[in-house]
Short mmCIF file of C-alpha atoms and ligand atoms in Angstrom, two decimals:
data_model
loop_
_atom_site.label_atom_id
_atom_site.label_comp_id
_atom_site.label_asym_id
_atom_site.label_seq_id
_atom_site.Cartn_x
_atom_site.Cartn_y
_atom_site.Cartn_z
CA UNK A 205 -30.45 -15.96 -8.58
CA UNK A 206 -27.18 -14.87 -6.63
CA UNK A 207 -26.76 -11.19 -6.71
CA UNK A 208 -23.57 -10.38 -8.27
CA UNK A 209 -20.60 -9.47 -6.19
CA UNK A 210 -18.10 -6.39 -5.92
CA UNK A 211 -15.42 -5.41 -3.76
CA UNK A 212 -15.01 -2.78 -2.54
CA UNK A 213 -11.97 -0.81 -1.08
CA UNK A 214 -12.05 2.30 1.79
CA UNK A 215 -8.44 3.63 2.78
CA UNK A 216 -7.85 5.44 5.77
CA UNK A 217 -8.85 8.78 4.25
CA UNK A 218 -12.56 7.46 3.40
CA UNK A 219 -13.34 7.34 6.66
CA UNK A 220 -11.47 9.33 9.04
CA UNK A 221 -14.31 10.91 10.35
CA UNK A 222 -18.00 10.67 10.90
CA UNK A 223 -19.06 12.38 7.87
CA UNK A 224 -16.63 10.55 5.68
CA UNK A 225 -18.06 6.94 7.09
CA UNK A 226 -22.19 8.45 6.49
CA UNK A 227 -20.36 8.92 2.98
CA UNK A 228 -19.97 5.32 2.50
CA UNK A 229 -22.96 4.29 3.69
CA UNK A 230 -24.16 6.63 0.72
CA UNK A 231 -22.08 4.91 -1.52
CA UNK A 232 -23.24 1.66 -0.67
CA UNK A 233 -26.60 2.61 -1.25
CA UNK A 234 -26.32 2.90 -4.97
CA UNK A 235 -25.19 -0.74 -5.32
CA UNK A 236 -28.06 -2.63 -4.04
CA UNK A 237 -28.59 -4.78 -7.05
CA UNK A 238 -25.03 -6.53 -5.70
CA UNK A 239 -23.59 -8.51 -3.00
CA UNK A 240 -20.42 -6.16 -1.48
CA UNK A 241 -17.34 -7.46 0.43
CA UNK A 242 -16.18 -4.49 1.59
CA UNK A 243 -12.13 -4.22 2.96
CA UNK A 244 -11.53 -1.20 5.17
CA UNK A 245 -8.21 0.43 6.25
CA UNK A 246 -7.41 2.34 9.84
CA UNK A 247 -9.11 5.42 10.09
CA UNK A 248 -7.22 8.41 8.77
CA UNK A 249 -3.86 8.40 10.51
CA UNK A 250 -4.75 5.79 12.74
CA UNK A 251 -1.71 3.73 11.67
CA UNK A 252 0.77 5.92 12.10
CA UNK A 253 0.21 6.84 15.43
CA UNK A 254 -0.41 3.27 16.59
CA UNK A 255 3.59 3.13 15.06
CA UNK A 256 4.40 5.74 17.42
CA UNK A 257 2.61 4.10 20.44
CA UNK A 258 4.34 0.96 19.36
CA UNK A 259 7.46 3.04 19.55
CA UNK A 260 6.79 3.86 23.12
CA UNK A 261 5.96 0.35 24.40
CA UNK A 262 9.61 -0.92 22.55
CA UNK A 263 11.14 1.69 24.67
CA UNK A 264 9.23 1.10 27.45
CA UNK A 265 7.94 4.77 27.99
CA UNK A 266 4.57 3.62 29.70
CA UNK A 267 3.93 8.23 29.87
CA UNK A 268 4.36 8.35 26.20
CA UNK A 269 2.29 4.94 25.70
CA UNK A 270 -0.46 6.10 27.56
CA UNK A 271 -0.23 9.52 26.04
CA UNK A 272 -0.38 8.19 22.86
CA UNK A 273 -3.48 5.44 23.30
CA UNK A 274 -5.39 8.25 24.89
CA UNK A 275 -5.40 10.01 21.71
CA UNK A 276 -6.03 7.35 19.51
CA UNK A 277 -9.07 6.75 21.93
CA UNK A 278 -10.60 10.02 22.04
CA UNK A 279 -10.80 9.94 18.30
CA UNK A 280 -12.20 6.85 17.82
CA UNK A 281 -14.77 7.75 20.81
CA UNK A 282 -15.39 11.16 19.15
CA UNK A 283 -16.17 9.71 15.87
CA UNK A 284 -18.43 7.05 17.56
CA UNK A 285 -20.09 9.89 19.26
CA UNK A 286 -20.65 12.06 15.85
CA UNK A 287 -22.36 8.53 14.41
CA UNK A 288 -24.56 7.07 17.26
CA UNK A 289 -26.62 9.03 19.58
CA UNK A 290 -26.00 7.94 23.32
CA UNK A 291 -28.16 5.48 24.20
CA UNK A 292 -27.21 3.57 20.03
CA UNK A 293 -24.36 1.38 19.80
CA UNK A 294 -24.22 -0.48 22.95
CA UNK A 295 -22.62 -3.92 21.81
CA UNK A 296 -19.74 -1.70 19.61
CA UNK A 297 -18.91 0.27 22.30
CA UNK A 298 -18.52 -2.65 24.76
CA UNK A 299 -16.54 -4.66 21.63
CA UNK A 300 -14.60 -1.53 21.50
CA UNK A 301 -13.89 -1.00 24.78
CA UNK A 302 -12.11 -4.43 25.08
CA UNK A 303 -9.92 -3.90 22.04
CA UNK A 304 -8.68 -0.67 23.78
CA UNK A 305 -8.17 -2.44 27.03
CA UNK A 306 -6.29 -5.23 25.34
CA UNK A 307 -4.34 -2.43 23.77
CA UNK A 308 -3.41 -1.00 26.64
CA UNK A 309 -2.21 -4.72 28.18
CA UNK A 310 0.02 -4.80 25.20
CA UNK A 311 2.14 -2.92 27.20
CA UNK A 312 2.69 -5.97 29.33
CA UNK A 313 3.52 -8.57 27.10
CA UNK A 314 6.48 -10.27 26.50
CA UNK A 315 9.15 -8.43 24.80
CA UNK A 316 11.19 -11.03 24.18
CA UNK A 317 8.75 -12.09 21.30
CA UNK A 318 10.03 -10.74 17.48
CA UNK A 319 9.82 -7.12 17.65
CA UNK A 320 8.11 -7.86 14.19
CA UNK A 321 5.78 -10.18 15.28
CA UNK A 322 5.04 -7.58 18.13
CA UNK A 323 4.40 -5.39 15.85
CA UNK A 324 1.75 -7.28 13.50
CA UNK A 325 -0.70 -7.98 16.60
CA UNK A 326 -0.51 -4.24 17.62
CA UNK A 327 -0.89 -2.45 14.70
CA UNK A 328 -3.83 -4.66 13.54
CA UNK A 329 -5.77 -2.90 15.74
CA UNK A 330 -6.40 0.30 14.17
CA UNK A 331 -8.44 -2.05 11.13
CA UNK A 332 -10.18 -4.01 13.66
CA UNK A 333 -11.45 -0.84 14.87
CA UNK A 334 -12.20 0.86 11.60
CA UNK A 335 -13.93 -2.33 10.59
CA UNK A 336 -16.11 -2.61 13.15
CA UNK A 337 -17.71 0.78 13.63
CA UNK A 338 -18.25 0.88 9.71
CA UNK A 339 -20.06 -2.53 10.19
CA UNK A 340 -22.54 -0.77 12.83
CA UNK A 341 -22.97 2.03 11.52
CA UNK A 342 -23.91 0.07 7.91
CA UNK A 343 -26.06 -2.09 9.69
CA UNK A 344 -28.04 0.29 11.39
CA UNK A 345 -28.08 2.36 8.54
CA UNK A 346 -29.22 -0.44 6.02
CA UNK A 347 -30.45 -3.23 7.70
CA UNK A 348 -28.76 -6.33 7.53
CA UNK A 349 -23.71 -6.80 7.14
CA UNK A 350 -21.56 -9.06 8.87
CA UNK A 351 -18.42 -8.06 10.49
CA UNK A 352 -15.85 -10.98 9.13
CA UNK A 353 -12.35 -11.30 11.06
CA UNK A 354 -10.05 -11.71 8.02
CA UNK A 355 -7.83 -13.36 9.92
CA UNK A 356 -9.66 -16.33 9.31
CA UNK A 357 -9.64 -15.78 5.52
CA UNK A 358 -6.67 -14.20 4.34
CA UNK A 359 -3.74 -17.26 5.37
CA UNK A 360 0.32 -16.22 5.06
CA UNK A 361 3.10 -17.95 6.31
CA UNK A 362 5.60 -16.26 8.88
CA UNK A 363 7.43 -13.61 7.36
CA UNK A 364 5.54 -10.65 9.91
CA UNK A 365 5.06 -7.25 8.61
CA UNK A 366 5.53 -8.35 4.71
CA UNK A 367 3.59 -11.91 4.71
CA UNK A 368 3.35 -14.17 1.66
CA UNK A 369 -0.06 -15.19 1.29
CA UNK A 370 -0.54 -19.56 1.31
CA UNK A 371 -3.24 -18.57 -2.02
CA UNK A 372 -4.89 -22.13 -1.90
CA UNK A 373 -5.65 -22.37 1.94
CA UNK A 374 -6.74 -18.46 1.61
CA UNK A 375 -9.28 -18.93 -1.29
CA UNK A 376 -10.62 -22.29 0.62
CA UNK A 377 -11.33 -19.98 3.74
CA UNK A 378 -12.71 -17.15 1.79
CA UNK A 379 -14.76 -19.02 -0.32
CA UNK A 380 -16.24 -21.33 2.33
CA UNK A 381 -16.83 -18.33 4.75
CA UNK A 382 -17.99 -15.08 2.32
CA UNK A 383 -19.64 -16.57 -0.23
CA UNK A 384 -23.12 -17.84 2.27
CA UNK A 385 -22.29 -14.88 4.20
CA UNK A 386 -22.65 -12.72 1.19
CA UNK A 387 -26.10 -13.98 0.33
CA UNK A 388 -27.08 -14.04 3.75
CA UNK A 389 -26.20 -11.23 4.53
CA UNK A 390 -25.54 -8.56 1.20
CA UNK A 391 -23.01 -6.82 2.87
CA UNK A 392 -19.73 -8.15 4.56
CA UNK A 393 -17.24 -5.65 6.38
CA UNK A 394 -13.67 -7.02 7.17
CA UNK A 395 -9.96 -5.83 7.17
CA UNK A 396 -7.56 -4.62 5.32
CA UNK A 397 -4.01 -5.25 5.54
CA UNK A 398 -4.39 -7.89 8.22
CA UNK A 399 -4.11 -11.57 7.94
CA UNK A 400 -3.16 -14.36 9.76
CA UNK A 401 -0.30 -17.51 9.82
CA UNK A 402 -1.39 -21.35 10.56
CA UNK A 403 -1.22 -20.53 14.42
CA UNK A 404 -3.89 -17.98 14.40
CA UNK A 405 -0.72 -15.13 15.08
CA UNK A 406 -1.85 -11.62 13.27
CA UNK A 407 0.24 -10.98 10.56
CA UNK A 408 0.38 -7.77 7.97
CA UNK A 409 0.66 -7.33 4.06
CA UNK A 410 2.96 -4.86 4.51
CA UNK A 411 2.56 -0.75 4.39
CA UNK A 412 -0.42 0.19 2.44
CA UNK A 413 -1.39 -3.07 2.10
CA UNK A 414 -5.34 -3.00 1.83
CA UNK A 415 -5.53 -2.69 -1.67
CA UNK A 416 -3.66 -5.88 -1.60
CA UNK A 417 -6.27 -7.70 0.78
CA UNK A 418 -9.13 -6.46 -1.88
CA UNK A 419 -7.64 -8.39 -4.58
CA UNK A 420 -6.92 -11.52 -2.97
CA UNK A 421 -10.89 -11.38 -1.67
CA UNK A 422 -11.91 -10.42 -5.43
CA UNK A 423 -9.52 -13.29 -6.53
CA UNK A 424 -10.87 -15.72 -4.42
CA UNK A 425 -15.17 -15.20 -4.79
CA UNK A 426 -14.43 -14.19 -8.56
CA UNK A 427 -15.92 -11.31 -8.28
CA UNK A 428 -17.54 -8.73 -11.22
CA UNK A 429 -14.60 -6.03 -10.33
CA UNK A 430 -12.96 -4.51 -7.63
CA UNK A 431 -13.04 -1.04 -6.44
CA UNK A 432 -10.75 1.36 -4.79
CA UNK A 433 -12.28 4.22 -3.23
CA UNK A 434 -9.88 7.17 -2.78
CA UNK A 435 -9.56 11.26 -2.23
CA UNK A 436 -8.23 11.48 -6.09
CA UNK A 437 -11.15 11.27 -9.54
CA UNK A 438 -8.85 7.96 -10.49
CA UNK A 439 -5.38 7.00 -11.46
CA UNK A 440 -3.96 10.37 -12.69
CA UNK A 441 -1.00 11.03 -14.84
CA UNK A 442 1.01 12.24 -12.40
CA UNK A 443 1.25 12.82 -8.34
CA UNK A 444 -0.33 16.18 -7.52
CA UNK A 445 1.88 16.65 -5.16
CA UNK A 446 4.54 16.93 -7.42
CA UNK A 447 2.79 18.30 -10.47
CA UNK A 448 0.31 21.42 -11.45
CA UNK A 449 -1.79 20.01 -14.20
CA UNK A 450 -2.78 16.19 -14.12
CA UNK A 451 -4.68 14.19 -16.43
CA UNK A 452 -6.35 11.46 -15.25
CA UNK A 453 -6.09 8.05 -17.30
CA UNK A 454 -9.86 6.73 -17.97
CA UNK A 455 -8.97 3.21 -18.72
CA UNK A 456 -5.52 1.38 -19.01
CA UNK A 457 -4.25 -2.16 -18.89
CA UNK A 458 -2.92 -4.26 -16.14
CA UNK A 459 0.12 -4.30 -17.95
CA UNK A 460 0.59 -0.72 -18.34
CA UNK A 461 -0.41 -0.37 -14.31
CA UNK A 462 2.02 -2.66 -13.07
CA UNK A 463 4.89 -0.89 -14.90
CA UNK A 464 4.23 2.57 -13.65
CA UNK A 465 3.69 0.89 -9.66
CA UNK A 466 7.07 -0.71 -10.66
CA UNK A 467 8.30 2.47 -11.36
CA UNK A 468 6.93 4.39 -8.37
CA UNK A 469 3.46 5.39 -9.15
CA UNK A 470 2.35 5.02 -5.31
CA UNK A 471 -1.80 5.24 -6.53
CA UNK A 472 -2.14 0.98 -5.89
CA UNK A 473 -0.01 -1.02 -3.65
CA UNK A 474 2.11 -3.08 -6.39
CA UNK A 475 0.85 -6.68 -5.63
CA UNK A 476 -2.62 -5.76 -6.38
CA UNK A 477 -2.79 -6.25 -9.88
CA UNK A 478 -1.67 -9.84 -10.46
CA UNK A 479 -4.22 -11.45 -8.51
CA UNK A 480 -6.97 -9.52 -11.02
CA UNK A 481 -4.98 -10.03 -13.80
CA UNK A 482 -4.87 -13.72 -13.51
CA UNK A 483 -8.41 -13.61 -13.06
CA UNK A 484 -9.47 -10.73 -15.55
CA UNK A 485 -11.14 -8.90 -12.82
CA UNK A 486 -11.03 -4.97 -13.67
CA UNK A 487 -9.54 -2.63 -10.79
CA UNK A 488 -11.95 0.12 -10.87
CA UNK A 489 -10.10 3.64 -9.12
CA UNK A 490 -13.06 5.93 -8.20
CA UNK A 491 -13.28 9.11 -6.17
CA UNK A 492 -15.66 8.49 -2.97
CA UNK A 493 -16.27 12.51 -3.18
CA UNK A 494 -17.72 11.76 -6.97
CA UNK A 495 -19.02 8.14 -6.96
CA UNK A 496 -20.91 9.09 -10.16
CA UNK A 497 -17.85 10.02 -12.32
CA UNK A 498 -16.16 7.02 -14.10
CA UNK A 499 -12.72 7.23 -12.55
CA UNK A 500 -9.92 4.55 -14.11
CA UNK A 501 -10.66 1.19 -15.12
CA UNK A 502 -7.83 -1.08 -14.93
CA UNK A 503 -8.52 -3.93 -17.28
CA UNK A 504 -7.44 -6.51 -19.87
CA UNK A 505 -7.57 -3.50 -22.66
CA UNK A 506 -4.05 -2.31 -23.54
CA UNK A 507 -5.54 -0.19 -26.51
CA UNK A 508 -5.60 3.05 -24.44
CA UNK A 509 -1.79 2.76 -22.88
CA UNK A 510 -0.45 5.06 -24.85
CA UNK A 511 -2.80 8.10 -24.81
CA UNK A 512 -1.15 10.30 -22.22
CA UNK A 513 1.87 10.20 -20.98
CA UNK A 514 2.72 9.41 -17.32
CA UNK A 515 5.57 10.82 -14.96
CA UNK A 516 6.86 9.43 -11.83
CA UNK A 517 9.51 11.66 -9.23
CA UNK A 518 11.44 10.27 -6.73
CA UNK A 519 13.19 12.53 -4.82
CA UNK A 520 16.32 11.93 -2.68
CA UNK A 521 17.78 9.80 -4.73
CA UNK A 522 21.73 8.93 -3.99
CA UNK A 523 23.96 7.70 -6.69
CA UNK A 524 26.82 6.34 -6.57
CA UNK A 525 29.86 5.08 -9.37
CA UNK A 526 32.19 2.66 -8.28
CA UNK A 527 35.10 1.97 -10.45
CA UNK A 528 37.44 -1.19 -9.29
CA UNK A 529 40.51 0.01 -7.69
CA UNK A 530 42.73 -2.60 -10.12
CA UNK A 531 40.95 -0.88 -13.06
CA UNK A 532 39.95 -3.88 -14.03
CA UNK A 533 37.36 -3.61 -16.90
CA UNK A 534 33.43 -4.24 -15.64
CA UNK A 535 33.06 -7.88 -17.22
CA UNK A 536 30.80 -10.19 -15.84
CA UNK A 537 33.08 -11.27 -13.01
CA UNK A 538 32.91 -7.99 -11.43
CA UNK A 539 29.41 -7.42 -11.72
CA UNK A 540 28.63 -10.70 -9.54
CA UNK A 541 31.01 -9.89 -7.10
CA UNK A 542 29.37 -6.12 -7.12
CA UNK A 543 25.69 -7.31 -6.95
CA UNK A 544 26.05 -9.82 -4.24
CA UNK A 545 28.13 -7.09 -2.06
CA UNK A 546 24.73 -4.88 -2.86
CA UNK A 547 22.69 -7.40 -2.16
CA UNK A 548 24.57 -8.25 1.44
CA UNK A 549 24.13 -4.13 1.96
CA UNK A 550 20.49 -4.58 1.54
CA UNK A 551 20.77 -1.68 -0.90
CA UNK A 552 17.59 -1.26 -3.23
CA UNK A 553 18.39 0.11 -6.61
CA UNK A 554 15.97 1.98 -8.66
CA UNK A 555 18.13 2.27 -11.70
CA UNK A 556 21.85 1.51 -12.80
CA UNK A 557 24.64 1.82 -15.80
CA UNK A 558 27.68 0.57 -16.47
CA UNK A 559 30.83 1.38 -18.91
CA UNK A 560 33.74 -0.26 -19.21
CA UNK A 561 35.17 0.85 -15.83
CA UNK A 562 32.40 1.96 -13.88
CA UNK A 563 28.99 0.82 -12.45
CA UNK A 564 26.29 3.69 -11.82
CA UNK A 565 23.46 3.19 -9.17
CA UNK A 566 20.57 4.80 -7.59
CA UNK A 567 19.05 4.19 -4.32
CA UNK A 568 16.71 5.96 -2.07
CA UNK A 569 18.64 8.53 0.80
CA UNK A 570 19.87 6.36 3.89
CA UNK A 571 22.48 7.30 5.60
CA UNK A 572 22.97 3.60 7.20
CA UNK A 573 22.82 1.68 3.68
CA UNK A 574 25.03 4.41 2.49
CA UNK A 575 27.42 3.67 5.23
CA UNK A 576 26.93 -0.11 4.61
CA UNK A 577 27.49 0.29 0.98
CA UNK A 578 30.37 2.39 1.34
CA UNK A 579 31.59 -0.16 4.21
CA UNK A 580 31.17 -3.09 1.87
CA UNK A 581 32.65 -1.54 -1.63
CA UNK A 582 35.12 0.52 -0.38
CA UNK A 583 37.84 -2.40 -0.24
CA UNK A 584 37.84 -3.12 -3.89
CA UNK A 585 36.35 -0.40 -5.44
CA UNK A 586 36.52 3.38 -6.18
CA UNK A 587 33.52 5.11 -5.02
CA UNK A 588 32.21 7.90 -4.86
CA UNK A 589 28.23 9.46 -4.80
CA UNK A 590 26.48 12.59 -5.47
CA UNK A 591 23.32 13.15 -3.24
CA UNK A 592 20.08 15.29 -3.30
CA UNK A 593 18.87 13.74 -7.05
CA UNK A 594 15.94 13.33 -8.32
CA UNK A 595 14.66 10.67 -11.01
CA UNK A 596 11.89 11.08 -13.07
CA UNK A 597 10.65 8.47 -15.18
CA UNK A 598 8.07 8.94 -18.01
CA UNK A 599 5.79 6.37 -19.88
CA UNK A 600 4.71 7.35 -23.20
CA UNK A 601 7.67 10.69 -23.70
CA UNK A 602 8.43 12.47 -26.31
CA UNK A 603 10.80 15.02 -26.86
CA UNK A 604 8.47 17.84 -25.45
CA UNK A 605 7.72 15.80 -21.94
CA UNK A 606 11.32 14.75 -21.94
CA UNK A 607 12.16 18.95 -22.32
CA UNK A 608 10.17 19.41 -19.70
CA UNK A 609 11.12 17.40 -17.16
CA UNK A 610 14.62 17.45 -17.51
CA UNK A 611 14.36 21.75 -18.25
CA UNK A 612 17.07 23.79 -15.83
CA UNK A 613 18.69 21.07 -14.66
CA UNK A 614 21.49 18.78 -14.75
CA UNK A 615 21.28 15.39 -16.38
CA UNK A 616 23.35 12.69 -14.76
CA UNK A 617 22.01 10.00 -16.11
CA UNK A 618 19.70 8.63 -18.68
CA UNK A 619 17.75 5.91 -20.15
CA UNK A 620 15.52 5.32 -23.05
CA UNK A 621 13.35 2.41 -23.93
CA UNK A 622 10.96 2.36 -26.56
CA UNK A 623 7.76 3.32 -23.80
CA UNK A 624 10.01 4.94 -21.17
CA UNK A 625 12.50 7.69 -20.41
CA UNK A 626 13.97 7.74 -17.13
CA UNK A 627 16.12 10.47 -15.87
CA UNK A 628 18.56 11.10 -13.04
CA UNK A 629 18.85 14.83 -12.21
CA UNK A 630 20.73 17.03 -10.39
N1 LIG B 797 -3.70 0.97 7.43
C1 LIG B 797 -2.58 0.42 6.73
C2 LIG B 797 -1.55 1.49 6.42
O1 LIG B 797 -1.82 2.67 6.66
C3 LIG B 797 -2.95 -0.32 5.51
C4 LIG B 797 -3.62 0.51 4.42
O2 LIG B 797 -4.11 1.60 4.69
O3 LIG B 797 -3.65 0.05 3.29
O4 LIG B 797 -0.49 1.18 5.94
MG1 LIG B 798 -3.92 3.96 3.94
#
């Protein structure tokens, strides 16, 4: 009998240092009556500062480059070091070793290439690091893993840095590849975020995209459910950041999650549901510093949505009226002329109003779409903005959440459905 299978997700925060990676080899130790395909991000910050050495090698700064790739070395070797004693690890450090001299080639090659497409093969190498001391340190830890290169199982086309996935062609790959690999050998490491076009070329899901890389793995070997391991006991209520007293949400529907990403909720990368929802795999959210606590499930059940309330701040907001200079009334003519002038600005609106003679909108604060909108409206239209907002959204209100929220200060604009309340406040 196959073992069944699980995925399993580690961001960058599960395993930014030694004792965080000995903590998911714990982990995996409780699940040995499954097979486990597990997807790992960069290691803590790792991707951000490879961003900043890519920086330096765009501007040609070979001191800052260097700089830079020396740090990212000497915590990847100091982590290595806190795992393996010296004479341990021989083959990873040698595999590692190249990957840091190819990084430090990059700074040679062609610059003429897509600064995108640049940027996919470079930053790929934080994962293929992560990935690969995880693997050892797994596989000396509990006998047998595979370290899988997913860039021979997740397929896109050519849109670098925000990739479509070619679904058929990936779940071919995945299937053929993981699914003996998973019985042969129980546990199979790969990456996160990373995938590849038909030419073999290293492309990326986007920011925060190895969430997104579970599901299409989960997707494709149908497995029992996916998991995402994270610093948080689940989905909660509300960012911390933001907010004193969270409640975390023990079990909603896909449905319910995919409206409050949609709104903002930054817990799961957005295109991570669909792929379980079409597949009714439940998204399990679980705390890696509490593996025996339920955390969120994320399933086909919608009979919980409405339990608790959920809020969602975005700050900096910028919006903006525009009222046509003709004072022409806001009919349907107007609008298409004032969404494809939007649309050529690249602005991205997170909510909007009209009346008869003006057309509210909100984007996120920057100062070149501003100048682009302004640039592309200011011809035909009236505008004007107000910066420095904030808008809250909340699933589930009532007139108490809605009181609280919007308490001492100014409402500029507001919206009510019959499950959500959104705000925009000054
Ligand atoms: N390492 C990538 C990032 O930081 C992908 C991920 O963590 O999901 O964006
Ligand atoms: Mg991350």
């Amino acid at each position: 009998m196959n073992k069944p299978i699980l995925v399993f997700k580690f961001g960058g925060a599960s395993v930014k240092d030694g004792d965080a990676i000995i903590n998911v080899v714990r982990i995996l130790e409780r699940y040995n009556s499954h097979n486990i395909l597990l997807v790992v991000s960069a290691m803590g910050k790792t991707t951000n500062n490879l961003e900043h050495t890519f920086d330096a090698f765009m501007e040609r700064d070979l001191d800052v480059f260097t700089e830079r790739l020396t740090v990212l070395n000497n915590y990847h070797t100091e982590i290595i070091n806190s795992l393996f004693k010296p004479q341990e690890a021989g083959k990873l450090r040698n595999e590692l070793q190249l990957i840091f001299n190819q990084i430090a080639e990059y700074f040679n090659k062609d610059i003429t290439i897509p600064r995108a497409q640049l940027y996919d093969g470079f930053i790929s190498f934080g994962e293929l690091i992560s990935s690969k001391i995880l693997q050892c340190k797994i596989e000396m830890d509990l006998g047998l893993s595979k370290w899988i290169d997913t860039r021979t199982n997740i397929l896109t086309d050519d849109l670098f840095q925000k990739a479509n996935v070619q679904w058929p062609n990936s779940i071919k790959a995945i299937r053929k590849q993981c699914l003996p690999a998973l019985e042969k050998h129980g546990i199979l490491v790969t990456q996160g975020f990373i995938a590849a076009n038909q030419n073999g070329k290293t492309t990326t899901l986007g920011r925060e995209g190895s969430d997104y890389s579970a599901a299409i793995f989960a997707h494709a070997l149908e497995s029992e459910s996916v998991t995402i391991w994270k610093d948080v006991p689940g989905m909660l209520n509300a960012d911390p950041k933001f907010f004193k007293d969270t409640i975390k949400l023990d079990r909603i529907s896909f449905r319910e999650a995919i409206e409050l990403s949609y709104y903002g909720a930054s817990v799961i990368h957005p295109k991570t549901l669909k792929p379980l929802q079409n597949k009714k795999i439940p998204l399990l959210v679980k705390s890696f510093t509490a593996p025996d606590e339920p955390g969120t499930i994320i399933d086909v059940d919608t009979s919980n949505d409405h339990m608790v309330p959920s809020f969602i701040f975005k700050k900096n907001q910028v919006l903006f009226s525009i009222t046509p200079k003709d004072f022409s009334f806001l009919i349907e003519a107007n609008l298409s002329d004032i969404f494809s002038k939007l649309s050529e600005a690249k602005a991205e609106i997170n909510i909007m109003q009209n009346s008869a003679l003006s057309f509210s909108f909100l984007i996120d604060h920057d100062p070149m779409k501003i100048a682009s909108i302004l640039d592309i409206l200011n011809t035909n239209y009236e505008v004007k903005y107000n910066t420095d907002l904030e808008l809250v959204t909340v699933r589930h209100y009532d007139e108490k959440t809605n009181e609280f929220v919007c308490q001492n200060k100014k409402i500029l604009l507001q919206q009510r459905t019959r499950n959500t309340a959104r705000f925009v406040l000054g």
